[in-house]
PDB file of C-alpha atoms in Angstrom:
ATOM      1  CA  MET F  20      44.001 123.485 -34.284  1.00  0.00           C
ATOM      2  CA  GLN F  21      40.790 121.475 -34.464  1.00  0.00           C
ATOM      3  CA  GLU F  22      37.548 122.340 -36.272  1.00  0.00           C
ATOM      4  CA  PHE F  23      34.029 121.211 -35.489  1.00  0.00           C
ATOM      5  CA  ILE F  24      31.466 121.222 -38.308  1.00  0.00           C
ATOM      6  CA  ALA F  25      27.935 119.859 -37.929  1.00  0.00           C
ATOM      7  CA  TYR F  26      24.398 120.560 -38.961  1.00  0.00           C
ATOM      8  CA  GLY F  27      21.419 119.941 -36.726  1.00  0.00           C
ATOM      9  CA  ARG F  28      18.906 121.880 -34.646  1.00  0.00           C
ATOM     10  CA  VAL F  29      18.760 124.032 -31.555  1.00  0.00           C
ATOM     11  CA  SER F  30      17.516 121.567 -28.919  1.00  0.00           C
ATOM     12  CA  ASN F  31      17.154 123.910 -25.939  1.00  0.00           C
ATOM     13  CA  ILE F  32      17.582 127.553 -24.991  1.00  0.00           C
ATOM     14  CA  PRO F  33      17.709 127.852 -21.183  1.00  0.00           C
ATOM     15  CA  ASP F  34      15.943 130.670 -19.345  1.00  0.00           C
ATOM     16  CA  THR F  35      19.397 132.002 -18.425  1.00  0.00           C
ATOM     17  CA  ALA F  36      20.653 131.918 -22.033  1.00  0.00           C
ATOM     18  CA  VAL F  37      21.553 135.612 -22.272  1.00  0.00           C
ATOM     19  CA  GLY F  38      24.123 136.943 -19.837  1.00  0.00           C
ATOM     20  CA  ARG F  39      27.266 139.014 -19.472  1.00  0.00           C
ATOM     21  CA  THR F  40      30.876 138.063 -18.854  1.00  0.00           C
ATOM     22  CA  SER F  41      32.865 139.641 -16.030  1.00  0.00           C
ATOM     23  CA  ASN F  42      34.210 142.110 -18.623  1.00  0.00           C
ATOM     24  CA  GLY F  43      30.667 143.117 -19.614  1.00  0.00           C
ATOM     25  CA  HIS F  44      30.494 141.304 -22.960  1.00  0.00           C
ATOM     26  CA  VAL F  45      27.132 139.799 -23.956  1.00  0.00           C
ATOM     27  CA  SER F  46      27.007 135.999 -23.906  1.00  0.00           C
ATOM     28  CA  PHE F  47      24.400 133.597 -25.276  1.00  0.00           C
ATOM     29  CA  LYS F  48      24.224 129.854 -24.730  1.00  0.00           C
ATOM     30  CA  PHE F  49      22.063 127.120 -26.168  1.00  0.00           C
ATOM     31  CA  ASP F  50      22.077 123.385 -26.750  1.00  0.00           C
ATOM     32  CA  PHE F  51      22.538 121.848 -30.187  1.00  0.00           C
ATOM     33  CA  VAL F  52      21.665 118.336 -31.398  1.00  0.00           C
ATOM     34  CA  CYS F  53      22.859 116.512 -34.494  1.00  0.00           C
ATOM     35  CA  ASP F  54      22.878 112.910 -35.647  1.00  0.00           C
ATOM     36  CA  SER F  55      26.038 110.901 -35.090  1.00  0.00           C
ATOM     37  CA  SER F  56      27.305 108.059 -37.258  1.00  0.00           C
ATOM     38  CA  LEU F  57      26.611 105.642 -34.389  1.00  0.00           C
ATOM     39  CA  LEU F  58      23.375 103.719 -34.971  1.00  0.00           C
ATOM     40  CA  ASP F  59      21.001 102.495 -32.278  1.00  0.00           C
ATOM     41  CA  ASP F  60      19.518  98.973 -32.167  1.00  0.00           C
ATOM     42  CA  LYS F  61      16.787 100.064 -34.621  1.00  0.00           C
ATOM     43  CA  GLY F  62      19.322 101.350 -37.164  1.00  0.00           C
ATOM     44  CA  LYS F  63      18.605 105.022 -36.510  1.00  0.00           C
ATOM     45  CA  PRO F  64      21.409 107.551 -35.923  1.00  0.00           C
ATOM     46  CA  THR F  65      22.088 108.281 -32.256  1.00  0.00           C
ATOM     47  CA  PRO F  66      21.707 112.000 -31.455  1.00  0.00           C
ATOM     48  CA  SER F  67      24.693 113.912 -30.068  1.00  0.00           C
ATOM     49  CA  PHE F  68      24.028 116.931 -27.861  1.00  0.00           C
ATOM     50  CA  PHE F  69      26.416 119.862 -27.432  1.00  0.00           C
ATOM     51  CA  HIS F  70      26.450 123.087 -25.459  1.00  0.00           C
ATOM     52  CA  VAL F  71      27.145 126.150 -27.628  1.00  0.00           C
ATOM     53  CA  GLN F  72      28.322 129.553 -26.351  1.00  0.00           C
ATOM     54  CA  VAL F  73      28.719 132.766 -28.335  1.00  0.00           C
ATOM     55  CA  TYR F  74      29.815 136.243 -27.284  1.00  0.00           C
ATOM     56  CA  GLY F  75      29.535 139.894 -28.309  1.00  0.00           C
ATOM     57  CA  LYS F  76      27.614 140.942 -31.428  1.00  0.00           C
ATOM     58  CA  GLN F  77      27.278 137.326 -32.509  1.00  0.00           C
ATOM     59  CA  ALA F  78      25.554 136.566 -29.171  1.00  0.00           C
ATOM     60  CA  GLU F  79      23.139 139.487 -29.606  1.00  0.00           C
ATOM     61  CA  LEU F  80      22.187 138.327 -33.106  1.00  0.00           C
ATOM     62  CA  MET F  81      21.779 134.669 -32.101  1.00  0.00           C
ATOM     63  CA  ALA F  82      19.642 135.576 -29.059  1.00  0.00           C
ATOM     64  CA  GLN F  83      17.240 137.461 -31.341  1.00  0.00           C
ATOM     65  CA  SER F  84      17.244 134.932 -34.187  1.00  0.00           C
ATOM     66  CA  LEU F  85      17.376 131.400 -32.771  1.00  0.00           C
ATOM     67  CA  SER F  86      14.575 129.414 -31.209  1.00  0.00           C
ATOM     68  CA  LYS F  87      14.147 125.792 -30.219  1.00  0.00           C
ATOM     69  CA  GLY F  88      14.103 123.708 -33.390  1.00  0.00           C
ATOM     70  CA  SER F  89      16.052 126.194 -35.546  1.00  0.00           C
ATOM     71  CA  PRO F  90      18.021 124.223 -38.164  1.00  0.00           C
ATOM     72  CA  ILE F  91      21.611 125.509 -38.292  1.00  0.00           C
ATOM     73  CA  LEU F  92      25.107 124.642 -39.467  1.00  0.00           C
ATOM     74  CA  ILE F  93      27.856 125.248 -36.904  1.00  0.00           C
ATOM     75  CA  LYS F  94      31.547 125.693 -37.704  1.00  0.00           C
ATOM     76  CA  GLY F  95      33.881 126.302 -34.798  1.00  0.00           C
ATOM     77  CA  GLU F  96      35.976 124.597 -32.192  1.00  0.00           C
ATOM     78  CA  ILE F  97      35.446 122.548 -29.071  1.00  0.00           C
ATOM     79  CA  ILE F  98      36.536 124.430 -25.964  1.00  0.00           C
ATOM     80  CA  GLN F  99      37.214 122.671 -22.672  1.00  0.00           C
ATOM     81  CA  ARG F 100      37.341 124.592 -19.397  1.00  0.00           C
ATOM     82  CA  SER F 101      37.737 123.652 -15.767  1.00  0.00           C
ATOM     83  CA  TYR F 102      35.578 125.093 -13.005  1.00  0.00           C
ATOM     84  CA  THR F 103      34.710 124.411  -9.379  1.00  0.00           C
ATOM     85  CA  ASP F 104      31.111 123.381  -8.709  1.00  0.00           C
ATOM     86  CA  ASP F 105      28.954 124.385  -5.729  1.00  0.00           C
ATOM     87  CA  LEU F 106      30.354 121.480  -3.710  1.00  0.00           C
ATOM     88  CA  GLY F 107      33.968 122.532  -4.321  1.00  0.00           C
ATOM     89  CA  GLN F 108      34.642 119.740  -6.818  1.00  0.00           C
ATOM     90  CA  GLN F 109      36.796 120.401  -9.898  1.00  0.00           C
ATOM     91  CA  ARG F 110      34.744 119.774 -13.035  1.00  0.00           C
ATOM     92  CA  THR F 111      35.368 119.983 -16.756  1.00  0.00           C
ATOM     93  CA  TYR F 112      32.960 121.680 -19.112  1.00  0.00           C
ATOM     94  CA  GLN F 113      32.985 121.430 -22.907  1.00  0.00           C
ATOM     95  CA  TYR F 114      31.171 123.618 -25.386  1.00  0.00           C
ATOM     96  CA  ILE F 115      31.237 124.534 -29.043  1.00  0.00           C
ATOM     97  CA  ALA F 116      32.543 128.030 -29.809  1.00  0.00           C
ATOM     98  CA  PRO F 117      31.347 128.985 -33.312  1.00  0.00           C
ATOM     99  CA  ALA F 118      33.786 130.946 -35.488  1.00  0.00           C
ATOM    100  CA  LEU F 119      33.163 134.706 -35.485  1.00  0.00           C
ATOM    101  CA  HIS F 120      32.620 134.785 -39.244  1.00  0.00           C
ATOM    102  CA  GLY F 121      30.455 132.092 -40.785  1.00  0.00           C
ATOM    103  CA  GLY F 122      30.308 130.149 -37.517  1.00  0.00           C
ATOM    104  CA  ILE F 123      26.536 129.759 -37.574  1.00  0.00           C
ATOM    105  CA  THR F 124      24.575 129.440 -40.807  1.00  0.00           C
ATOM    106  CA  PHE F 125      20.778 129.552 -40.725  1.00  0.00           C
ATOM    107  CA  LEU F 126      19.214 126.709 -42.719  1.00  0.00           C
ATOM    108  CA  GLU F 127      15.685 128.094 -42.995  1.00  0.00           C
ATOM    109  CA  THR F 128      13.971 131.235 -44.234  1.00  0.00           C
ATOM    110  CA  LYS F 129      13.204 134.160 -41.956  1.00  0.00           C
ATOM    111  CA  GLU F 130       9.486 133.503 -42.482  1.00  0.00           C
ATOM    112  CA  ALA F 131       9.783 129.888 -41.288  1.00  0.00           C
ATOM    113  CA  ALA F 132      11.803 131.005 -38.264  1.00  0.00           C
ATOM    114  CA  LEU F 133       9.213 133.667 -37.401  1.00  0.00           C
ATOM    115  CA  LYS F 134       6.366 131.129 -37.603  1.00  0.00           C
ATOM    116  CA  ARG F 135       8.187 128.777 -35.207  1.00  0.00           C
ATOM    117  CA  LYS F 136       8.916 131.590 -32.754  1.00  0.00           C
ATOM    118  CA  GLN F 137       5.268 132.679 -32.776  1.00  0.00           C
ATOM    119  CA  LYS F 138       4.121 129.108 -32.204  1.00  0.00           C
ATOM    120  CA  GLN F 139       6.546 128.751 -29.283  1.00  0.00           C
ATOM    121  CA  ALA F 140       5.417 132.073 -27.778  1.00  0.00           C
ATOM    122  CA  ALA F 141       1.926 130.610 -27.256  1.00  0.00           C
ATOM    123  CA  PRO F 142       1.374 129.437 -23.650  1.00  0.00           C
ATOM    124  CA  GLN F 143       2.932 126.001 -23.093  1.00  0.00           C
ATOM    125  CA  PRO F 144       2.677 123.617 -20.121  1.00  0.00           C
ATOM    126  CA  PRO F 145       5.721 123.735 -17.803  1.00  0.00           C
ATOM    127  CA  SER F 146       8.667 121.685 -19.010  1.00  0.00           C
ATOM    128  CA  THR F 147       9.686 118.636 -17.021  1.00  0.00           C
ATOM    129  CA  GLN F 148      13.115 118.582 -18.666  1.00  0.00           C
ATOM    130  CA  ALA F 149      15.936 119.071 -16.157  1.00  0.00           C
ATOM    131  CA  GLN F 150      17.845 122.331 -16.510  1.00  0.00           C
ATOM    132  CA  GLN F 151      21.453 122.043 -17.660  1.00  0.00           C
ATOM    133  CA  ASN F 152      24.080 123.514 -15.354  1.00  0.00           C
ATOM    134  CA  TYR F 153      26.383 125.987 -17.051  1.00  0.00           C
ATOM    135  CA  PRO F 154      29.388 127.608 -15.384  1.00  0.00           C
ATOM    136  CA  GLU F 155      29.548 131.397 -15.388  1.00  0.00           C
ATOM    137  CA  PRO F 156      30.433 132.765 -18.842  1.00  0.00           C
ATOM    138  CA  MET F 157      33.990 134.073 -19.111  1.00  0.00           C
ATOM    139  CA  ASP F 158      36.061 135.924 -21.642  1.00  0.00           C
ATOM    140  CA  ALA F 159      38.528 133.895 -23.690  1.00  0.00           C
ATOM    141  CA  ASP F 160      41.464 135.835 -22.237  1.00  0.00           C
ATOM    142  CA  GLU F 161      40.542 135.004 -18.636  1.00  0.00           C
ATOM    143  CA  PRO F 162      42.477 132.154 -17.001  1.00  0.00           C
ATOM    144  CA  PHE F 163      40.799 128.814 -16.392  1.00  0.00           C
TER     145      PHE F 163
END
């Protein structure tokens, strides 16, 4: 079994972040960024971006608590799934699945998190960042 451990920040929470699996379980997805050991030409760490998906009670809590920029520590595993895209092509999708207990650790106070959320709730100009495509959430016991 493999284990993924990294600290970084929530880089994006898509508009479609909260959903339900075919079995009715709550799902929540977001993007996570952390520095890698690879350095760019200026000697700065190159950022690594990961999709993260959580389910059930953990998803409900994360949906209420996380916002873009939240500093967190993630412990979990890398899951790889196959899916068929809109054009009928087989694709592979990877995401981090945090452990159910201690999988996500908040690295800031509740007050700091609340301030960031309030700041982000203020009207912002539309984002020009392209939306990430996520396959439909599925339960772990469903076949690929």
